[in-house]
Amino acid sequence: MSEKEIKNLEEIFEARIARDDKIEPKDWMPEKYRKTHIRQISQHAHSEVVGMLPEGNWITRAPSLRRKAALLAKVQDEGGHGLYLYSAAETLGISREEMYEQLHSGKAKYSSIFNYPSITWADIGAIGWLVDGAAIINQVALCGTSFGPYARAMVRICKEESFHQRQGYEIMLTLSRGTEEQKAMAQDALNRWWWPSLMMFGPRDEDSPHTAQSMKWKLKRKTNDELRQQFVDQTVPQADILGISVPDPDLKFNSETGHYEFGEINWDEFWQVVKGHGPCNKERMEARVGAWEGGAWVRDAAMAYAEKQEKRKVAKAS
Amino acid sequence: MKKEWPLWEVFVRSKNGLEHRHFGSLHAADAEMALENARDVYTRRSEGVSIWVVESKYITASNPEDNGELFEPAQDKVYRHPTFYDLPDEVKHM
């Protein structure tokens, strides 16, 4: 194709997105659109899958059967969400194996929040309330994204995820209405998860070079800072109901704007964790790679069995 | 790993009386496993009463490049729609 032809196709493509047409896998798309989507969707998938680890840590130690069943269901959902997203990325021509390889080699990133440890039961409450709360804000914004398979996966995920946040908040509510010790646990979990949750929305707009392009492709419908503000505005009153305090001395409500003003995020910490130096980066990857390698013989055996059965069927028919 | 599990497309009938609809895809070693995985992934909240799985490689799809040829001819055949025909208002039940 000549450069002029490509330019023409690009113009038609941009116009389609501008009028809210969805792009489907077999449609022509600019190479950069394809690559950006593979990157973002696969990272999103990796986040779901790695996100199972900090919570999985507490399944065997959940304080009651009710809590245990809910946590199991939540973690199972996350595995499913990873699968929806991997499938969406696969429609763009990357294989599942390649994506795993990118995760395991450290080439692909996942949400930094999962590199923090879940050290008490209250962390399971805080993760559901804050981490899933932040994820839902991001994901609701993505339901209208331009790439059809990604948008459809998001709609499904948002529908299923609404219970995740509620179960987390309920845990926090129970703890904060419990003994002094339980209340202290809830406060401690909020102290540790608050700032990393704000970091989930990514760098400040002025430090986010891809924002303009992503907005154009509707891969982002709102900027990082807009989404972060929305999260703070809706979460602070929820902390008030719990009777625990957000660990930010600069936090105050501005009655003129109707928004909360909040303190500076520790961006050095953010970049450290992104670059692999968070408290649990190494542990998380060891768990993933271990599961993949340890499961290799099961995958091979299942495939060998399927092939054997298929051969028998063919032999019987002939 | 020697061989990647093949990709399957999953179709679910949400309740009797409705058609099976494409729900998504997954990898599985064989049809039986594809059905079991589809049940776990796509019907955890009573979304279905029946599942079809078919290996993706058996689906033949039209190409968007042919869309003009395939679908545009239908656009100027308005006489295939009931509103094309002018009838007086007093004609009922038609």
Tab-separated table of C-alpha atoms in Angstrom:
chain	number	residue	atom	x	y	z
A	1	MET	CA	0.000	0.000	0.000
A	2	SER	CA	1.273	3.463	-0.826
A	3	GLU	CA	1.659	6.083	1.871
A	4	LYS	CA	-1.196	8.018	0.353
A	5	GLU	CA	-3.510	5.023	0.521
A	6	ILE	CA	-2.614	4.406	4.162
A	7	LYS	CA	-3.214	8.043	4.978
A	8	ASN	CA	-6.597	7.822	3.338
A	9	LEU	CA	-7.482	4.686	5.315
A	10	GLU	CA	-6.352	6.389	8.504
A	11	GLU	CA	-8.659	9.304	7.835
A	12	ILE	CA	-11.617	6.998	7.269
A	13	PHE	CA	-10.667	5.137	10.453
A	14	GLU	CA	-10.441	8.269	12.597
A	15	ALA	CA	-13.782	9.431	11.234
A	16	ARG	CA	-15.387	6.127	12.188
A	17	ILE	CA	-14.180	6.457	15.761
A	18	ALA	CA	-15.260	10.077	15.897
A	19	ARG	CA	-18.826	9.075	15.052
A	20	ASP	CA	-18.749	6.308	17.693
A	21	ASP	CA	-18.522	3.398	15.262
A	22	LYS	CA	-16.967	0.354	16.913
A	23	ILE	CA	-13.834	-1.187	15.450
A	24	GLU	CA	-13.951	-4.982	15.105
A	25	PRO	CA	-10.918	-7.291	14.885
A	26	LYS	CA	-10.947	-7.855	11.117
A	27	ASP	CA	-11.408	-4.170	10.269
A	28	TRP	CA	-8.460	-2.255	8.945
A	29	MET	CA	-6.708	-0.351	11.719
A	30	PRO	CA	-3.494	1.640	12.008
A	31	GLU	CA	-0.589	-0.443	13.316
A	32	LYS	CA	-0.244	1.903	16.265
A	33	TYR	CA	-3.873	1.358	17.236
A	34	ARG	CA	-3.332	-2.398	17.163
A	35	LYS	CA	-0.124	-2.240	19.185
A	36	THR	CA	-1.490	0.180	21.766
A	37	HIS	CA	-4.557	-1.995	22.267
A	38	ILE	CA	-2.546	-5.193	22.592
A	39	ARG	CA	-0.429	-3.453	25.201
A	40	GLN	CA	-3.268	-1.981	27.209
A	41	ILE	CA	-5.631	-4.972	27.045
A	42	SER	CA	-2.927	-7.498	27.897
A	43	GLN	CA	-1.712	-5.377	30.808
A	44	HIS	CA	-5.271	-5.170	32.006
A	45	ALA	CA	-5.540	-8.975	31.741
A	46	HIS	CA	-2.263	-9.444	33.620
A	47	SER	CA	-3.564	-7.155	36.371
A	48	GLU	CA	-6.643	-9.327	36.833
A	49	VAL	CA	-4.568	-12.468	37.032
A	50	VAL	CA	-1.824	-11.121	39.304
A	51	GLY	CA	-4.578	-9.442	41.329
A	52	MET	CA	-5.721	-12.874	42.458
A	53	LEU	CA	-2.508	-13.365	44.430
A	54	PRO	CA	-2.810	-10.854	47.308
A	55	GLU	CA	-6.379	-12.016	47.933
A	56	GLY	CA	-5.708	-15.704	47.431
A	57	ASN	CA	-3.396	-15.288	50.396
A	58	TRP	CA	-6.447	-14.973	52.681
A	59	ILE	CA	-8.871	-17.567	51.291
A	60	THR	CA	-7.777	-20.265	53.727
A	61	ARG	CA	-7.825	-17.845	56.647
A	62	ALA	CA	-11.094	-16.013	56.023
A	63	PRO	CA	-12.824	-15.489	59.377
A	64	SER	CA	-16.112	-17.207	58.462
A	65	LEU	CA	-17.608	-19.459	55.833
A	66	ARG	CA	-19.628	-16.524	54.467
A	67	ARG	CA	-16.490	-14.451	54.001
A	68	LYS	CA	-14.626	-17.365	52.529
A	69	ALA	CA	-17.302	-18.171	49.946
A	70	ALA	CA	-17.461	-14.510	48.907
A	71	LEU	CA	-13.702	-14.175	48.609
A	72	LEU	CA	-13.447	-17.380	46.605
A	73	ALA	CA	-16.143	-16.134	44.238
A	74	LYS	CA	-14.369	-12.803	43.858
A	75	VAL	CA	-11.013	-14.372	43.093
A	76	GLN	CA	-12.685	-16.738	40.627
A	77	ASP	CA	-14.275	-13.731	38.903
A	78	GLU	CA	-10.864	-12.161	38.545
A	79	GLY	CA	-9.526	-15.252	36.811
A	80	GLY	CA	-12.514	-15.052	34.462
A	81	HIS	CA	-11.929	-11.350	33.848
A	82	GLY	CA	-8.340	-12.090	32.919
A	83	LEU	CA	-9.642	-14.630	30.439
A	84	TYR	CA	-12.155	-12.230	28.812
A	85	LEU	CA	-9.371	-9.709	28.376
A	86	TYR	CA	-6.779	-12.144	27.055
A	87	SER	CA	-9.377	-13.299	24.509
A	88	ALA	CA	-10.024	-9.703	23.447
A	89	ALA	CA	-6.286	-9.137	22.968
A	90	GLU	CA	-5.957	-12.387	21.025
A	91	THR	CA	-8.361	-11.078	18.385
A	92	LEU	CA	-5.641	-8.547	17.520
A	93	GLY	CA	-3.208	-11.268	16.514
A	94	ILE	CA	-1.127	-11.947	19.615
A	95	SER	CA	-1.175	-15.445	21.123
A	96	ARG	CA	-1.928	-16.259	24.746
A	97	GLU	CA	1.556	-17.753	25.071
A	98	GLU	CA	3.213	-14.582	23.846
A	99	MET	CA	1.306	-12.551	26.405
A	100	TYR	CA	2.281	-14.867	29.249
A	101	GLU	CA	5.856	-14.725	28.043
A	102	GLN	CA	5.770	-10.916	28.152
A	103	LEU	CA	4.378	-10.975	31.682
A	104	HIS	CA	6.868	-13.524	32.940
A	105	SER	CA	9.878	-11.811	31.392
A	106	GLY	CA	8.845	-8.468	32.883
A	107	LYS	CA	8.321	-6.907	29.458
A	108	ALA	CA	4.621	-6.387	30.135
A	109	LYS	CA	3.443	-4.499	33.184
A	110	TYR	CA	0.457	-5.016	35.436
A	111	SER	CA	-1.177	-2.694	37.910
A	112	SER	CA	1.395	-1.717	40.552
A	113	ILE	CA	-1.137	-1.977	43.343
A	114	PHE	CA	-0.728	-5.754	43.403
A	115	ASN	CA	2.893	-5.383	44.418
A	116	TYR	CA	1.800	-4.385	47.909
A	117	PRO	CA	1.364	-7.112	50.536
A	118	SER	CA	-1.953	-8.111	52.119
A	119	ILE	CA	-0.802	-8.566	55.690
A	120	THR	CA	-4.056	-8.559	57.679
A	121	TRP	CA	-7.655	-9.598	57.048
A	122	ALA	CA	-8.581	-5.903	56.950
A	123	ASP	CA	-6.496	-5.632	53.792
A	124	ILE	CA	-9.060	-7.827	52.041
A	125	GLY	CA	-11.688	-5.266	53.017
A	126	ALA	CA	-9.525	-2.373	51.865
A	127	ILE	CA	-8.676	-4.055	48.569
A	128	GLY	CA	-12.336	-4.639	47.731
A	129	TRP	CA	-13.387	-1.177	48.806
A	130	LEU	CA	-10.500	0.896	47.421
A	131	VAL	CA	-8.711	-1.146	44.777
A	132	ASP	CA	-11.868	-2.508	43.188
A	133	GLY	CA	-13.490	0.888	43.653
A	134	ALA	CA	-10.692	2.517	41.672
A	135	ALA	CA	-10.750	-0.275	39.086
A	136	ILE	CA	-14.498	0.146	38.583
A	137	ILE	CA	-14.074	3.867	37.926
A	138	ASN	CA	-11.449	3.091	35.302
A	139	GLN	CA	-13.499	0.297	33.783
A	140	VAL	CA	-16.835	2.072	33.597
A	141	ALA	CA	-15.027	4.736	31.585
A	142	LEU	CA	-13.802	1.988	29.248
A	143	CYS	CA	-17.208	0.423	28.494
A	144	GLY	CA	-17.576	2.905	25.632
A	145	THR	CA	-14.126	2.383	24.187
A	146	SER	CA	-13.797	2.085	20.413
A	147	PHE	CA	-12.485	-1.495	20.099
A	148	GLY	CA	-15.523	-3.798	20.160
A	149	PRO	CA	-14.071	-6.872	21.918
A	150	TYR	CA	-12.502	-4.704	24.643
A	151	ALA	CA	-15.718	-2.747	25.195
A	152	ARG	CA	-17.760	-5.968	25.428
A	153	ALA	CA	-15.320	-7.467	27.928
A	154	MET	CA	-15.565	-4.287	29.999
A	155	VAL	CA	-19.347	-4.358	30.097
A	156	ARG	CA	-19.284	-7.937	31.392
A	157	ILE	CA	-16.570	-7.195	33.898
A	158	CYS	CA	-18.312	-4.109	35.275
A	159	LYS	CA	-21.515	-6.076	35.731
A	160	GLU	CA	-19.760	-8.816	37.655
A	161	GLU	CA	-17.546	-6.558	39.647
A	162	SER	CA	-20.164	-4.541	41.427
A	163	PHE	CA	-20.302	-7.103	44.224
A	164	HIS	CA	-16.545	-6.979	44.736
A	165	GLN	CA	-16.530	-3.493	46.096
A	166	ARG	CA	-19.578	-4.045	48.268
A	167	GLN	CA	-18.117	-7.162	49.882
A	168	GLY	CA	-14.925	-5.224	50.660
A	169	TYR	CA	-16.792	-2.321	52.167
A	170	GLU	CA	-18.894	-4.692	54.251
A	171	ILE	CA	-15.709	-6.176	55.725
A	172	MET	CA	-14.502	-2.666	56.583
A	173	LEU	CA	-17.869	-1.829	58.091
A	174	THR	CA	-17.850	-4.907	60.320
A	175	LEU	CA	-14.316	-4.195	61.510
A	176	SER	CA	-14.914	-0.516	62.110
A	177	ARG	CA	-17.959	-1.314	64.251
A	178	GLY	CA	-16.111	-4.021	66.155
A	179	THR	CA	-13.630	-3.938	69.027
A	180	GLU	CA	-10.964	-1.225	69.367
A	181	GLU	CA	-8.490	-3.686	67.949
A	182	GLN	CA	-10.641	-4.398	64.898
A	183	LYS	CA	-11.187	-0.706	64.291
A	184	ALA	CA	-7.439	-0.159	64.464
A	185	MET	CA	-7.001	-2.892	61.855
A	186	ALA	CA	-9.433	-1.127	59.517
A	187	GLN	CA	-7.621	2.184	60.017
A	188	ASP	CA	-4.247	0.572	59.441
A	189	ALA	CA	-5.435	-1.003	56.190
A	190	LEU	CA	-6.786	2.335	54.951
A	191	ASN	CA	-3.488	3.983	55.866
A	192	ARG	CA	-1.548	1.539	53.771
A	193	TRP	CA	-3.905	1.242	50.751
A	194	TRP	CA	-5.052	4.836	50.316
A	195	TRP	CA	-2.073	6.274	48.463
A	196	PRO	CA	-1.367	3.233	46.295
A	197	SER	CA	-5.057	3.336	45.297
A	198	LEU	CA	-4.710	6.943	44.146
A	199	MET	CA	-1.677	5.885	42.142
A	200	MET	CA	-3.804	3.321	40.281
A	201	PHE	CA	-5.063	6.083	37.999
A	202	GLY	CA	-1.561	6.556	36.639
A	203	PRO	CA	0.701	9.590	36.367
A	204	ARG	CA	-0.573	13.161	36.412
A	205	ASP	CA	-2.025	14.342	33.118
A	206	GLU	CA	1.003	16.475	32.347
A	207	ASP	CA	3.247	13.408	32.802
A	208	SER	CA	1.069	11.074	30.747
A	209	PRO	CA	2.303	11.317	27.154
A	210	HIS	CA	-0.237	8.879	25.682
A	211	THR	CA	-3.342	10.586	27.036
A	212	ALA	CA	-4.098	12.704	23.958
A	213	GLN	CA	-3.896	9.755	21.559
A	214	SER	CA	-5.833	7.484	23.898
A	215	MET	CA	-8.605	10.046	24.269
A	216	LYS	CA	-8.840	10.300	20.492
A	217	TRP	CA	-9.267	6.544	20.177
A	218	LYS	CA	-11.678	6.518	23.121
A	219	LEU	CA	-9.296	4.137	24.845
A	220	LYS	CA	-9.625	6.721	27.552
A	221	ARG	CA	-12.798	8.722	28.015
A	222	LYS	CA	-11.499	10.756	30.939
A	223	THR	CA	-7.982	11.745	31.951
A	224	ASN	CA	-6.067	10.178	34.843
A	225	ASP	CA	-6.532	13.248	37.021
A	226	GLU	CA	-10.256	13.470	36.317
A	227	LEU	CA	-10.778	9.845	37.290
A	228	ARG	CA	-8.598	10.218	40.388
A	229	GLN	CA	-10.642	13.227	41.498
A	230	GLN	CA	-13.849	11.266	40.987
A	231	PHE	CA	-12.447	8.474	43.172
A	232	VAL	CA	-11.468	10.826	46.004
A	233	ASP	CA	-14.829	12.588	45.876
A	234	GLN	CA	-16.788	9.378	46.182
A	235	THR	CA	-14.505	7.561	48.621
A	236	VAL	CA	-13.907	10.159	51.348
A	237	PRO	CA	-17.575	10.214	52.443
A	238	GLN	CA	-17.475	6.398	52.564
A	239	ALA	CA	-14.512	6.584	54.950
A	240	ASP	CA	-16.510	9.028	57.072
A	241	ILE	CA	-19.322	6.486	57.385
A	242	LEU	CA	-16.795	3.916	58.552
A	243	GLY	CA	-15.508	6.411	61.099
A	244	ILE	CA	-11.902	6.022	60.012
A	245	SER	CA	-9.736	8.763	58.591
A	246	VAL	CA	-8.035	9.155	55.250
A	247	PRO	CA	-4.270	9.459	55.844
A	248	ASP	CA	-3.851	12.837	54.185
A	249	PRO	CA	-3.347	15.966	56.315
A	250	ASP	CA	-3.967	18.172	53.257
A	251	LEU	CA	-7.341	16.669	52.456
A	252	LYS	CA	-10.160	19.200	52.587
A	253	PHE	CA	-13.491	19.807	50.955
A	254	ASN	CA	-13.697	22.864	48.733
A	255	SER	CA	-17.308	23.999	48.933
A	256	GLU	CA	-16.863	26.293	45.933
A	257	THR	CA	-15.784	23.574	43.507
A	258	GLY	CA	-17.697	20.789	45.247
A	259	HIS	CA	-14.553	18.662	45.176
A	260	TYR	CA	-12.030	17.426	47.710
A	261	GLU	CA	-8.527	18.825	47.507
A	262	PHE	CA	-5.840	16.326	48.381
A	263	GLY	CA	-2.123	16.191	49.066
A	264	GLU	CA	0.742	15.351	46.760
A	265	ILE	CA	1.176	11.726	45.742
A	266	ASN	CA	4.625	10.217	46.282
A	267	TRP	CA	5.509	9.772	42.618
A	268	ASP	CA	8.974	8.450	43.417
A	269	GLU	CA	7.334	5.510	45.142
A	270	PHE	CA	4.989	5.054	42.174
A	271	TRP	CA	7.835	4.850	39.676
A	272	GLN	CA	9.892	2.608	41.949
A	273	VAL	CA	7.060	0.065	42.098
A	274	VAL	CA	6.370	0.339	38.358
A	275	LYS	CA	10.027	-0.355	37.691
A	276	GLY	CA	9.895	-3.546	39.733
A	277	HIS	CA	11.111	-2.399	43.131
A	278	GLY	CA	7.855	-2.625	45.082
A	279	PRO	CA	7.541	-4.765	48.191
A	280	CYS	CA	6.166	-7.824	46.344
A	281	ASN	CA	7.134	-7.563	42.653
A	282	LYS	CA	9.513	-10.478	42.886
A	283	GLU	CA	7.155	-12.662	44.911
A	284	ARG	CA	4.273	-12.064	42.481
A	285	MET	CA	6.300	-13.012	39.436
A	286	GLU	CA	7.716	-16.080	41.146
A	287	ALA	CA	4.169	-17.211	41.898
A	288	ARG	CA	3.019	-16.656	38.300
A	289	VAL	CA	6.021	-18.263	36.648
A	290	GLY	CA	5.891	-21.130	39.139
A	291	ALA	CA	2.216	-21.784	38.368
A	292	TRP	CA	2.873	-21.684	34.623
A	293	GLU	CA	5.899	-23.962	34.705
A	294	GLY	CA	4.466	-26.279	37.314
A	295	GLY	CA	1.304	-26.675	35.243
A	296	ALA	CA	3.114	-27.434	31.981
A	297	TRP	CA	2.854	-31.214	32.367
A	298	VAL	CA	-0.905	-30.938	32.981
A	299	ARG	CA	-1.412	-28.884	29.822
A	300	ASP	CA	0.707	-31.305	27.807
A	301	ALA	CA	-1.058	-34.328	29.212
A	302	ALA	CA	-4.498	-32.865	28.431
A	303	MET	CA	-3.419	-32.135	24.871
A	304	ALA	CA	-1.923	-35.615	24.417
A	305	TYR	CA	-5.126	-37.172	25.760
A	306	ALA	CA	-7.266	-35.080	23.414
A	307	GLU	CA	-5.156	-36.108	20.438
A	308	LYS	CA	-5.348	-39.759	21.401
A	309	GLN	CA	-9.129	-39.594	21.737
A	310	GLU	CA	-9.390	-37.855	18.381
A	311	LYS	CA	-7.293	-40.546	16.673
A	312	ARG	CA	-9.459	-43.282	18.189
A	313	LYS	CA	-12.584	-41.568	16.950
A	314	VAL	CA	-11.162	-41.335	13.434
A	315	ALA	CA	-10.022	-44.973	13.497
A	316	LYS	CA	-13.451	-46.123	14.651
A	317	ALA	CA	-15.209	-44.166	11.918
A	318	SER	CA	-13.055	-45.528	9.090
B	1	MET	CA	5.185	-26.568	26.189
B	2	LYS	CA	4.709	-28.551	23.031
B	3	LYS	CA	1.406	-27.349	21.761
B	4	GLU	CA	-0.961	-24.563	22.716
B	5	TRP	CA	-4.520	-25.574	23.487
B	6	PRO	CA	-6.784	-24.589	20.589
B	7	LEU	CA	-9.205	-21.678	20.752
B	8	TRP	CA	-12.962	-22.300	21.030
B	9	GLU	CA	-15.913	-19.977	20.523
B	10	VAL	CA	-18.672	-20.182	23.116
B	11	PHE	CA	-22.390	-19.713	22.401
B	12	VAL	CA	-24.915	-19.605	25.224
B	13	ARG	CA	-28.701	-19.812	25.231
B	14	SER	CA	-29.719	-17.591	28.099
B	15	LYS	CA	-33.145	-19.200	28.436
B	16	ASN	CA	-35.367	-21.523	26.481
B	17	GLY	CA	-37.133	-19.687	23.711
B	18	LEU	CA	-34.089	-17.578	22.896
B	19	GLU	CA	-31.321	-18.353	20.430
B	20	HIS	CA	-27.737	-19.186	21.359
B	21	ARG	CA	-25.649	-16.043	21.295
B	22	HIS	CA	-21.885	-15.617	21.007
B	23	PHE	CA	-20.517	-15.042	24.518
B	24	GLY	CA	-16.768	-15.175	24.006
B	25	SER	CA	-13.906	-17.579	23.557
B	26	LEU	CA	-11.505	-19.722	25.548
B	27	HIS	CA	-8.717	-22.249	25.167
B	28	ALA	CA	-9.259	-25.935	25.882
B	29	ALA	CA	-7.614	-29.221	24.921
B	30	ASP	CA	-10.841	-30.793	23.652
B	31	ALA	CA	-14.567	-30.222	23.257
B	32	GLU	CA	-15.453	-31.669	26.630
B	33	MET	CA	-13.017	-29.391	28.431
B	34	ALA	CA	-14.209	-26.444	26.364
B	35	LEU	CA	-17.768	-27.093	27.575
B	36	GLU	CA	-16.674	-27.421	31.204
B	37	ASN	CA	-14.591	-24.250	31.040
B	38	ALA	CA	-17.377	-22.369	29.275
B	39	ARG	CA	-19.726	-23.380	32.072
B	40	ASP	CA	-17.281	-22.056	34.680
B	41	VAL	CA	-16.384	-18.859	32.874
B	42	TYR	CA	-19.629	-17.759	31.263
B	43	THR	CA	-22.486	-19.105	33.388
B	44	ARG	CA	-21.465	-18.464	36.991
B	45	ARG	CA	-24.492	-16.225	37.531
B	46	SER	CA	-27.213	-18.259	35.832
B	47	GLU	CA	-26.568	-16.671	32.446
B	48	GLY	CA	-27.449	-19.793	30.517
B	49	VAL	CA	-29.369	-23.038	30.098
B	50	SER	CA	-27.444	-24.436	27.122
B	51	ILE	CA	-23.929	-24.062	25.730
B	52	TRP	CA	-22.431	-24.686	22.292
B	53	VAL	CA	-18.691	-24.716	21.734
B	54	VAL	CA	-16.996	-24.833	18.369
B	55	GLU	CA	-13.323	-24.699	17.576
B	56	SER	CA	-12.610	-21.235	16.197
B	57	LYS	CA	-10.772	-22.591	13.157
B	58	TYR	CA	-14.032	-24.030	11.808
B	59	ILE	CA	-15.702	-20.630	11.558
B	60	THR	CA	-15.622	-19.003	8.155
B	61	ALA	CA	-16.085	-15.267	8.416
B	62	SER	CA	-16.792	-12.636	5.802
B	63	ASN	CA	-14.117	-10.040	5.285
B	64	PRO	CA	-14.837	-6.374	6.082
B	65	GLU	CA	-13.112	-5.463	2.808
B	66	ASP	CA	-15.997	-7.105	0.983
B	67	ASN	CA	-18.633	-5.231	2.941
B	68	GLY	CA	-19.463	-2.919	0.068
B	69	GLU	CA	-20.100	-5.754	-2.323
B	70	LEU	CA	-21.947	-7.861	0.231
B	71	PHE	CA	-24.120	-5.442	2.092
B	72	GLU	CA	-24.499	-2.215	0.142
B	73	PRO	CA	-26.820	-3.642	-2.522
B	74	ALA	CA	-29.472	-4.039	0.190
B	75	GLN	CA	-29.495	-0.336	0.872
B	76	ASP	CA	-31.313	0.735	-2.319
B	77	LYS	CA	-33.971	-1.953	-2.125
B	78	VAL	CA	-36.434	-0.031	-0.070
B	79	TYR	CA	-39.280	-1.962	-1.697
B	80	ARG	CA	-38.370	-4.843	0.611
B	81	HIS	CA	-39.753	-2.845	3.531
B	82	PRO	CA	-43.453	-2.415	4.275
B	83	THR	CA	-43.188	1.381	4.569
B	84	PHE	CA	-42.342	1.597	0.837
B	85	TYR	CA	-45.993	1.009	-0.065
B	86	ASP	CA	-48.437	3.907	0.123
B	87	LEU	CA	-51.850	2.939	1.340
B	88	PRO	CA	-54.731	5.116	2.529
B	89	ASP	CA	-55.035	5.491	6.315
B	90	GLU	CA	-58.481	3.872	6.398
B	91	VAL	CA	-57.028	0.491	5.432
B	92	LYS	CA	-56.708	-1.363	8.722
B	93	HIS	CA	-54.893	-4.517	9.817
B	94	MET	CA	-52.191	-4.326	7.191
